[in-house]
Tab-separated table of C-alpha atoms and ligand atoms in Angstrom:
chain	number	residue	atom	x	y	z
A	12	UNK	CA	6.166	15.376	-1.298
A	13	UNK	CA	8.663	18.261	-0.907
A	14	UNK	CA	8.202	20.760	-3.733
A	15	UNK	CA	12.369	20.361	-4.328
A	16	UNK	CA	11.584	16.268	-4.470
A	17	UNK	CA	8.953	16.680	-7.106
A	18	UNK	CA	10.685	15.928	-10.608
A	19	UNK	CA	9.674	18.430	-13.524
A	20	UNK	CA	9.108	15.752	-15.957
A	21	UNK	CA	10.239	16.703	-19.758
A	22	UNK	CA	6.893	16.860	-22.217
A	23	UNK	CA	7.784	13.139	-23.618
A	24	UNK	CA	7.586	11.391	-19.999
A	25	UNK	CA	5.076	13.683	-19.025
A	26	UNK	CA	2.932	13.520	-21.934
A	27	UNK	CA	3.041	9.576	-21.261
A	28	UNK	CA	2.007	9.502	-17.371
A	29	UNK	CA	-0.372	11.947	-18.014
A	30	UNK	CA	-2.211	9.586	-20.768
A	31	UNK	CA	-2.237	6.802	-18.382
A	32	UNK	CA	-3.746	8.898	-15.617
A	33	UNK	CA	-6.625	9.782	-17.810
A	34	UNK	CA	-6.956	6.466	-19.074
A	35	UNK	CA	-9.118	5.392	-16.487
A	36	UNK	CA	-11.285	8.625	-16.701
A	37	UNK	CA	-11.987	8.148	-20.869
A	38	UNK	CA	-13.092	5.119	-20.010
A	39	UNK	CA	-15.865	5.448	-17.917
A	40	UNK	CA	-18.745	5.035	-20.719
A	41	UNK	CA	-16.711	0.910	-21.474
A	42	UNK	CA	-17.360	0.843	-17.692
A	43	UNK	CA	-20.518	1.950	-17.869
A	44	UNK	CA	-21.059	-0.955	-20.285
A	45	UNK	CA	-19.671	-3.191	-18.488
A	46	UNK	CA	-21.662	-2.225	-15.500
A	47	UNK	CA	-25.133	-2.728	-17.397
A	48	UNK	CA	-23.349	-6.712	-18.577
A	49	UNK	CA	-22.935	-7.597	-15.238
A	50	UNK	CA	-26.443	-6.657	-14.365
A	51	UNK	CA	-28.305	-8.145	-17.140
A	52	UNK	CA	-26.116	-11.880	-16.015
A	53	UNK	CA	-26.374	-11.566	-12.874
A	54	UNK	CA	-29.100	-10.216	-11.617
A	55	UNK	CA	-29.362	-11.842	-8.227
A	56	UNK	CA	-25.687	-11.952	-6.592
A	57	UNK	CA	-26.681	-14.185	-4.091
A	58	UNK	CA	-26.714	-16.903	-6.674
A	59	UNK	CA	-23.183	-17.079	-7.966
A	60	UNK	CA	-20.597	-19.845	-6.452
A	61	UNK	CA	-19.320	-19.512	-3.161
A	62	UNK	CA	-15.749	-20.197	-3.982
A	63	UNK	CA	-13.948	-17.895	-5.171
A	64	UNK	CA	-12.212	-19.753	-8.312
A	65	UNK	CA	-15.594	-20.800	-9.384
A	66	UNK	CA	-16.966	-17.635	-9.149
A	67	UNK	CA	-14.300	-16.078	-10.904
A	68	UNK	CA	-14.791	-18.669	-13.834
A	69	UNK	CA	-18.294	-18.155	-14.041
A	70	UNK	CA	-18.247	-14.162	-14.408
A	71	UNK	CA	-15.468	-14.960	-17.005
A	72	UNK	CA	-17.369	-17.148	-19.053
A	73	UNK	CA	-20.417	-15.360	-19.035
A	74	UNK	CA	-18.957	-11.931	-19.668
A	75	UNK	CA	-16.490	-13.458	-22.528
A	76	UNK	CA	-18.700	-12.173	-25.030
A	77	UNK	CA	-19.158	-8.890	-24.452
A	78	UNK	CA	-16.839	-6.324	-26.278
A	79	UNK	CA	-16.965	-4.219	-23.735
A	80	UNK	CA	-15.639	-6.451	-21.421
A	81	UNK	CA	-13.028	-7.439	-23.215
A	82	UNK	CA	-11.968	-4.156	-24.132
A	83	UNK	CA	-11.775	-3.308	-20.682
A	84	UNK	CA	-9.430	-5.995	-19.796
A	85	UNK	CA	-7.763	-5.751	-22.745
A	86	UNK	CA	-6.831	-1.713	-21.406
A	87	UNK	CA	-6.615	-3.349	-17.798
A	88	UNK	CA	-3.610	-5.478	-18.592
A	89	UNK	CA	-1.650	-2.798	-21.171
A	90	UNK	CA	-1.997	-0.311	-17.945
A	91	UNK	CA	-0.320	-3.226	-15.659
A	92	UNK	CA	2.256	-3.676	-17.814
A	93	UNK	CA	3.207	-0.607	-18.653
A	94	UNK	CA	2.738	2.198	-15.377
A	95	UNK	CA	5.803	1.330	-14.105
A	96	UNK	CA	7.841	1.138	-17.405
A	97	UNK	CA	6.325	4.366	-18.519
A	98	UNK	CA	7.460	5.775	-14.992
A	99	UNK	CA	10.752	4.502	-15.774
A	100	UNK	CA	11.067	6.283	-18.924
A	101	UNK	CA	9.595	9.191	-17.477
A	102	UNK	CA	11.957	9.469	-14.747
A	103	UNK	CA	15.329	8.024	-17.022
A	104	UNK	CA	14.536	11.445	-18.970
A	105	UNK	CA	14.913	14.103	-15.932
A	106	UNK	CA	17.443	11.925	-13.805
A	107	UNK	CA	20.994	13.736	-14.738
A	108	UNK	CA	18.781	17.020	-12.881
A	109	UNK	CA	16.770	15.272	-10.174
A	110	UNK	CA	19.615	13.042	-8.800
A	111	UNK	CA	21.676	15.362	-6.878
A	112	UNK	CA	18.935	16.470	-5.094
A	113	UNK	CA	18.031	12.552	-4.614
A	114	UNK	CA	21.610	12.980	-3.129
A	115	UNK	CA	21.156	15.733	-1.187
A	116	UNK	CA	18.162	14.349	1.227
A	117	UNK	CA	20.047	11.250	1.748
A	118	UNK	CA	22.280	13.215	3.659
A	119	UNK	CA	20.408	14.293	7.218
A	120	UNK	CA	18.508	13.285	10.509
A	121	UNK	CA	16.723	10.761	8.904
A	122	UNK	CA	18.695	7.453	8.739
A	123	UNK	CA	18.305	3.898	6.687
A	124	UNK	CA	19.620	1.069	7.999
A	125	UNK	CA	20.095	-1.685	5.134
A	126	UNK	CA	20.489	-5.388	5.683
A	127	UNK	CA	22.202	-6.719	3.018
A	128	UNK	CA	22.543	-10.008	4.175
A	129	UNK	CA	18.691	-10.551	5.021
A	130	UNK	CA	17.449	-12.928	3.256
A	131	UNK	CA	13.662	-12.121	1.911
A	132	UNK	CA	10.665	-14.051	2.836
A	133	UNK	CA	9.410	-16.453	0.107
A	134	UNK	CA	6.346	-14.892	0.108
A	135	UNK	CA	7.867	-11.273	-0.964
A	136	UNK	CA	10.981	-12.536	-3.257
A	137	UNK	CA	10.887	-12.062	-6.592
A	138	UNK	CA	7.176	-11.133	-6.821
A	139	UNK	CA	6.197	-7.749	-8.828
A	140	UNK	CA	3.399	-6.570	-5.926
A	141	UNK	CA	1.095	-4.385	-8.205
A	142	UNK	CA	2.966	-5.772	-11.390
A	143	UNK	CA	5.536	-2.772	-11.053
A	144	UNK	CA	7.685	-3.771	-14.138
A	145	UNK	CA	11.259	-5.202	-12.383
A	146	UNK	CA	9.435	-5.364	-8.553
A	147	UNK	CA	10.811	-2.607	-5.731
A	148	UNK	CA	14.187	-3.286	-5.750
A	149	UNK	CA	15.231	-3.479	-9.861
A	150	UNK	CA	15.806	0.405	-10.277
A	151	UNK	CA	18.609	2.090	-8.302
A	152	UNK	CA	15.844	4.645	-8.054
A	153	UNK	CA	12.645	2.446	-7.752
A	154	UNK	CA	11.136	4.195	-4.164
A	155	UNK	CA	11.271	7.550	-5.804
A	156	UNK	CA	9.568	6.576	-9.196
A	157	UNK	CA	6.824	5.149	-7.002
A	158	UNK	CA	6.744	7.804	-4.902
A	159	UNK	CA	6.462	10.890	-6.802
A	160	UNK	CA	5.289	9.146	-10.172
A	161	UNK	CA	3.124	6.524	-9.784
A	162	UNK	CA	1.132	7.149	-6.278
A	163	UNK	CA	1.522	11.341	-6.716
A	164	UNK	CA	0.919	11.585	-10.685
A	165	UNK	CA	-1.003	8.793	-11.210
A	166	UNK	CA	-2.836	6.728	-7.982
A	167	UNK	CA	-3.413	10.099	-6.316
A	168	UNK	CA	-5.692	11.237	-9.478
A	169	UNK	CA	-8.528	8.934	-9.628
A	170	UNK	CA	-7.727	6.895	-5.962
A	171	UNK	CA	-11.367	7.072	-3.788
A	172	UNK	CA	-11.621	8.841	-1.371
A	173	UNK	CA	-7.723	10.677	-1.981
A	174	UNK	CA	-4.306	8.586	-1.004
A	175	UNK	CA	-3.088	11.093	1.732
A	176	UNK	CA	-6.507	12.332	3.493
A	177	UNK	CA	-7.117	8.732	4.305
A	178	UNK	CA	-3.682	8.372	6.135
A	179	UNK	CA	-3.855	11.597	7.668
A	180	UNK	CA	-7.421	10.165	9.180
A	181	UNK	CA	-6.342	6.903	9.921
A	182	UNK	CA	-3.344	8.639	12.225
A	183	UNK	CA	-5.642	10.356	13.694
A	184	UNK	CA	-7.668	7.983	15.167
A	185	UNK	CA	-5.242	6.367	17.552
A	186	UNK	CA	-6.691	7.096	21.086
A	187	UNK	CA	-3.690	9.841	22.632
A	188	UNK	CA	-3.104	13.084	21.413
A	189	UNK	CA	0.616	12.027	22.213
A	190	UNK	CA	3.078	9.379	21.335
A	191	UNK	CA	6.456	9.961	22.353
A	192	UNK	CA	7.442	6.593	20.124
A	193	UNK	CA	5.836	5.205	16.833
A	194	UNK	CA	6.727	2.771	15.081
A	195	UNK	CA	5.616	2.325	11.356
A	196	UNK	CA	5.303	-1.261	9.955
A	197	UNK	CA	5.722	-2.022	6.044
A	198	UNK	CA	6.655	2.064	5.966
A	199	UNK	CA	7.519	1.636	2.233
A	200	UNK	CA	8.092	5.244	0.941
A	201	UNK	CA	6.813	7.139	3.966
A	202	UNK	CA	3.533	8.325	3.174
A	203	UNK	CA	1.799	6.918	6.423
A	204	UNK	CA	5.149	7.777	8.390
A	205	UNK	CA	4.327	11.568	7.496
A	206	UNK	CA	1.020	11.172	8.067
A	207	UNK	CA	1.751	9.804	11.921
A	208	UNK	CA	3.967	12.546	12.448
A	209	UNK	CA	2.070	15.408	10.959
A	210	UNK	CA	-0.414	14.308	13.630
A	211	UNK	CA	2.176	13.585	16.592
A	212	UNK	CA	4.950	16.336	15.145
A	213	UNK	CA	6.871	15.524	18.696
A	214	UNK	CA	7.171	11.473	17.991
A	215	UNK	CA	10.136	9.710	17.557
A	216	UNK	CA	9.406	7.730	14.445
A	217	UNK	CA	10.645	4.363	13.589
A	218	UNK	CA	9.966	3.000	10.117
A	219	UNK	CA	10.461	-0.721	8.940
A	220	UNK	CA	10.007	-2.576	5.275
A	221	UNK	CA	11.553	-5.263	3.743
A	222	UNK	CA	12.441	-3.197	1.097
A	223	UNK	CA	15.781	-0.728	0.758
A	224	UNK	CA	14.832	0.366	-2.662
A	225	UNK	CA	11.210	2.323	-0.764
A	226	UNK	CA	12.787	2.823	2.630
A	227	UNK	CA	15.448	5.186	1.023
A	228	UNK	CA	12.586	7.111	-0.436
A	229	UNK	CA	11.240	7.247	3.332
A	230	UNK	CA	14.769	8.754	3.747
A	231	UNK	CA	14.691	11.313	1.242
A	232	UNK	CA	11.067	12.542	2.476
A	233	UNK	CA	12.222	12.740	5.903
A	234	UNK	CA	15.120	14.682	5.331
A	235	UNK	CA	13.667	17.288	3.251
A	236	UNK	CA	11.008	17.902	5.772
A	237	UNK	CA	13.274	18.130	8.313
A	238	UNK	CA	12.265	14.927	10.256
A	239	UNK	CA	14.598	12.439	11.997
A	240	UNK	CA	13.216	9.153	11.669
A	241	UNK	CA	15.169	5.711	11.298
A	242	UNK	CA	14.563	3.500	8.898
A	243	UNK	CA	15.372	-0.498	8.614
A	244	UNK	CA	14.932	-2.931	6.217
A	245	UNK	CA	13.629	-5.516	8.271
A	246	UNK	CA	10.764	-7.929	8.220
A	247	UNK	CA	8.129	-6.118	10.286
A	248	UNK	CA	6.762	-9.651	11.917
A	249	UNK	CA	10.199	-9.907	13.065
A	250	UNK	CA	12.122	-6.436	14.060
A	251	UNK	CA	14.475	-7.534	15.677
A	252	UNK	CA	13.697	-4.567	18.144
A	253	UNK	CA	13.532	-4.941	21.848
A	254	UNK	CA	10.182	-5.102	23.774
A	255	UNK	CA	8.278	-2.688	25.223
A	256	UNK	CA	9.772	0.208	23.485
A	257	UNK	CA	6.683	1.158	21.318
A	258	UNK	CA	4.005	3.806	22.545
A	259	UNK	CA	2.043	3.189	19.184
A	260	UNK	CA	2.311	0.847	16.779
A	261	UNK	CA	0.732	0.898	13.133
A	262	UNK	CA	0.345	0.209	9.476
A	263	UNK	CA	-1.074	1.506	6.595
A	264	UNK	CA	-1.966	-1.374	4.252
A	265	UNK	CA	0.571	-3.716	4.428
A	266	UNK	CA	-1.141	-6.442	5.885
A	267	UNK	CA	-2.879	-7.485	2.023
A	268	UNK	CA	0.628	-8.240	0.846
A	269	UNK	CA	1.586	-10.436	3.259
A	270	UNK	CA	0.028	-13.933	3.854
A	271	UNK	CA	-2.232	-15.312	6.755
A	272	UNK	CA	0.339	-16.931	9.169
A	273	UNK	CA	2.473	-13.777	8.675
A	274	UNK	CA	-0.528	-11.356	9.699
A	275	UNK	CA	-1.096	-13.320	12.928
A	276	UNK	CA	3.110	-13.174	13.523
A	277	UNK	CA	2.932	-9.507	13.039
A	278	UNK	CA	-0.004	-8.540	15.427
A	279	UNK	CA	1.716	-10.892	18.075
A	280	UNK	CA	5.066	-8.553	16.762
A	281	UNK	CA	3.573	-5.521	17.411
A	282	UNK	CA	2.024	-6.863	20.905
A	283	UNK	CA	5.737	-7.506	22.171
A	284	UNK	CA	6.956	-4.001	20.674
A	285	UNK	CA	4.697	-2.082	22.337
A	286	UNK	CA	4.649	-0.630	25.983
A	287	UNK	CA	2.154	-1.699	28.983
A	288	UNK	CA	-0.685	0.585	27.717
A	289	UNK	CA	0.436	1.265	24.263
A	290	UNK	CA	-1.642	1.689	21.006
A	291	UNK	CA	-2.154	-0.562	18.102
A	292	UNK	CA	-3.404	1.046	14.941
A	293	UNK	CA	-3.314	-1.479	11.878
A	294	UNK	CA	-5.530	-0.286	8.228
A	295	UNK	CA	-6.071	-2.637	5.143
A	296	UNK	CA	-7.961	-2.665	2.670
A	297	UNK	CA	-11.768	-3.763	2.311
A	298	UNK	CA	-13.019	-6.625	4.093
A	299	UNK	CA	-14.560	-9.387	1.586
A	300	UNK	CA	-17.152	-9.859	4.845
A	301	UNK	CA	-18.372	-6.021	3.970
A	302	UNK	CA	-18.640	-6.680	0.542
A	303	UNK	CA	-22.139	-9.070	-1.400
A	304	UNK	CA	-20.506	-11.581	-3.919
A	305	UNK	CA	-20.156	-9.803	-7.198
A	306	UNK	CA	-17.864	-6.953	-4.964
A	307	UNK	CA	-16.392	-9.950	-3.884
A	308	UNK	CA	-15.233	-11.102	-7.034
A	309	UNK	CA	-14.281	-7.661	-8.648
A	310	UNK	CA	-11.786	-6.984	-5.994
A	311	UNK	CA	-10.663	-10.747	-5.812
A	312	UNK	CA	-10.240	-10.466	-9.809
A	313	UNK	CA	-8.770	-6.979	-9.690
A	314	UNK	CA	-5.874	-7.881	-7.000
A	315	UNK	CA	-5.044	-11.170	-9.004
A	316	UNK	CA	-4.697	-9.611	-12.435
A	317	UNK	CA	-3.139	-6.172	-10.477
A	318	UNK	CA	-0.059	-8.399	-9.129
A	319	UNK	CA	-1.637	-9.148	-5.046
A	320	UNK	CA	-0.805	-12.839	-4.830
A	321	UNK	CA	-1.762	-12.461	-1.208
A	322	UNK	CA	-5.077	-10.316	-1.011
A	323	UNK	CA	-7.632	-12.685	-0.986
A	324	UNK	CA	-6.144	-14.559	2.399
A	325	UNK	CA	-6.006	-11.459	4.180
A	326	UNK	CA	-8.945	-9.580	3.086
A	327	UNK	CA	-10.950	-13.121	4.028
A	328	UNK	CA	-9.323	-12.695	7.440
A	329	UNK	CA	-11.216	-11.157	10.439
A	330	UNK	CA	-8.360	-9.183	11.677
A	331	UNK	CA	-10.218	-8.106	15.067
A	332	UNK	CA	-10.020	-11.884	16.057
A	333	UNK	CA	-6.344	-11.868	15.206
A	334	UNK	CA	-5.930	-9.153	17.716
A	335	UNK	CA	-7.219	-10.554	20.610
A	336	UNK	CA	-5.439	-13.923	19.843
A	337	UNK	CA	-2.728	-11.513	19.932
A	338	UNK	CA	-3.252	-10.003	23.453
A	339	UNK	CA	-4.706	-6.946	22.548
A	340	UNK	CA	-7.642	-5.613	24.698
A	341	UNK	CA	-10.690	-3.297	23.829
A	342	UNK	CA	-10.085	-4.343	19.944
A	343	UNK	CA	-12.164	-2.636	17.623
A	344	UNK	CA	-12.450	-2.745	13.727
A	345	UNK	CA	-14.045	-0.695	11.168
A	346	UNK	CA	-14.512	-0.023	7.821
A	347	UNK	CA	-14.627	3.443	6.521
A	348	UNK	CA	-17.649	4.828	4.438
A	349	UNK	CA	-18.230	5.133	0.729
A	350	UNK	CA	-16.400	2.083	0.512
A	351	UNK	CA	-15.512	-0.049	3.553
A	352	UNK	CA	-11.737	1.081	2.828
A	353	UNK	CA	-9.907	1.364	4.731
A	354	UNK	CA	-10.674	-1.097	7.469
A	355	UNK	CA	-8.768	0.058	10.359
A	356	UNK	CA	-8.864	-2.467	13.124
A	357	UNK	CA	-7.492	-0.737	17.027
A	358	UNK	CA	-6.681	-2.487	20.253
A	359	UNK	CA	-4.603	-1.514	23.526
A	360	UNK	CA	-1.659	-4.127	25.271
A	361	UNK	CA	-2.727	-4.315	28.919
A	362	UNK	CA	-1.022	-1.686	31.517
B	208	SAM	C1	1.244	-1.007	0.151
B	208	SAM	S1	2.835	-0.743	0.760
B	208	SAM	C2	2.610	0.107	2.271
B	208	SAM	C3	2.293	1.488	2.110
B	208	SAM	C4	2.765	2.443	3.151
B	208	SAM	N1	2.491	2.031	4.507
B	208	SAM	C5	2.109	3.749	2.815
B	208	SAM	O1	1.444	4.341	3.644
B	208	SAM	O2	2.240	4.148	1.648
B	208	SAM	C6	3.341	-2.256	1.413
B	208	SAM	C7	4.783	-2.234	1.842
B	208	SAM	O3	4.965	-3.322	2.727
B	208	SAM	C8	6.241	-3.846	2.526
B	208	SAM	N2	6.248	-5.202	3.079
B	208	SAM	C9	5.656	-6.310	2.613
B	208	SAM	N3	5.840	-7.335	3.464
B	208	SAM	C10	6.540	-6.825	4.522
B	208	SAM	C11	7.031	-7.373	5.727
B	208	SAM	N4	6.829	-8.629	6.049
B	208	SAM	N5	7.719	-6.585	6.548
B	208	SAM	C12	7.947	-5.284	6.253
B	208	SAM	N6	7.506	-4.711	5.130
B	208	SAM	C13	6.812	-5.470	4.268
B	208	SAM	C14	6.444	-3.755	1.023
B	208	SAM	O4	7.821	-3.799	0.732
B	208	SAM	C15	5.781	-2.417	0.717
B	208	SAM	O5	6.710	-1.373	0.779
């Protein structure tokens, strides 16, 4: 984030985020309790259901009566609920300063293209991804209170691992040391999209996402680094763009929030984008393969209480497999140590 982007928050809003950040650190001994629960009822993972609904409703039952527990969910939920309205606030307090400079980087060599008339898949409309309060596209402002107040002042604090090395690494690995054109799918607010072209500073960047609200944060980013890149709200399994024009294609985590049929649209997407020879480069988060059953069910109960109606299809999914269905040749996939995240799965289109 450009210093000039980065809102000076007044002490009430600031005061409020910075509770919320440190939240999660003050409660590290409940954690700890809850950590020594879950051992002490289930001491052999192996044991618990294999599906996933059961298994949820047996950890829930058996943990229902500890206090620690419920404590912890109790703080879970009140955090859902109320990041993105504090953010909100937060921002509603400082906007009569920060909006002309808002203004100012919507003016420049990076470009939006909206499409007003586009009408949003079923599985994106009116969902709250992440339970942000109103979804992405309620506040006028909603990409930039994501952007620099949620992921920077609060995600970016206590996220494993840190929010921007990862996308800085995950550039990096794509195979050339030069792209002449990228294209970023589910580009959101443009943290990957800087990441891509702090590695390849001569690309010629191309960002899509469904939604205007995040791209027009892209925008503002892109403009006050002094980056051209264009930006459209389109569905990324279906650009609209013609073939072959891609040197590199990628995404940073936007495959959990879509669902299964849509993954396997948007790898055969990204095949037809990309030039004889070109690079695919697609990151998600941890596969449930990687992962013994009690991981299992804390990330399949975190992402259904933390608004990710669609992250236990495509975590589930072996995305290497989906490549090669695609077209894509030499496919690998990994998952990145402490903590199998991200998974980053690669493959070349035939010269
Ligand atoms: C977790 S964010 C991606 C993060 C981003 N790549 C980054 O590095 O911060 C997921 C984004 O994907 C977008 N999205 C979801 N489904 C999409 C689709 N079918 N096509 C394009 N964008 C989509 C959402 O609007 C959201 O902005």
């Amino acid at each position: 984030m450009s210093e000039e982007l980065h809102a000076r928050l007044r002490q009430r809003g600031r005061a409020s985020v910075d509770f919320l950040a440190n939240m999660g650190f003050g409660m590290s001994d409940m954690r700890n309790s809850v950590e020594e629960e879950i051992k002490r009822i289930v001491p052999d993972p192996d044991a618990l259901p294999d599906d996933l609904d059961q298994r949820d409703a047996r950890m829930q039952q058996s943990l229902g009566a500890s206090t620690a527990y419920r404590a912890s969910q109790a703080v879970g939920e009140w955090m859902a609920t109320h990041h993105g309205l504090t953010a909100k606030h937060a921002f509603e307090e400082v906007r009569d300063e920060i909006e002309p400079v808002l203004k100012k980087f919507e003016e420049g060599g990076s470009t939006v293209e909206a499409s007003p008339d586009m009408e949003a898949p079923a599985y994106w409309d009116g969902v709250d991804f992440h339970r942000t309060a109103g979804g992405w596209e309620e506040h006028e402002y909603q990409g930039y209170i994501h952007a620099d107040i949620v992921h920077t002042r609060l995600v970016a604090k206590s996220f494993p691992g840190g929010i921007w090395s990862q996308r800085l690494m995950v550039a990096g690995l794509a195979p050339k040391d030069h792209y002449d054109k990228i294209i970023d799918l589910g580009c959101s607010t443009g943290h990957f999209t800087r990441a891509l072209q702090e590695t390849y500073p001569d690309a010629e960047i191309t960002g899509v996402d469904l939604s205007l609200k995040t791209i027009q944060q892209a925008q503002r980013l892109g403009n006050a680094n002094g980056w051209s890149w264009k930006l459209y709200q389109r569905p990324a399994e279906d650009t609209g763009f013609e073939a072959e024009s891609f040197d590199l294609a990628g995404s940073y985590i936007l495959l959990h929030e879509i669902p299964a049929h849509t993954i396997k649209q948007l790898f055969k997407e990204a095949f037809r984008l990309l030039k004889p020879g070109g690079d695919m480069i697609m990151s998600d988060v941890t596969r449930y393969s990687d992962l013994d059953k009690l991981a299992v069910w804390r990330a399949d109960a975190g992402a259904k209480y933390g608004g990710e109606p669609h992250w236990r299809e495509s975590a589930s999914l072996d995305l290497a497999e989906i490549a090669r269905e695609a077209g894509f040749v030499d496919v690998t996939a990994q998952s990145y140590p402490p903590f199998n995240y991200p998974h980053v799965v690669q493959g070349r289109k035939p010269a």
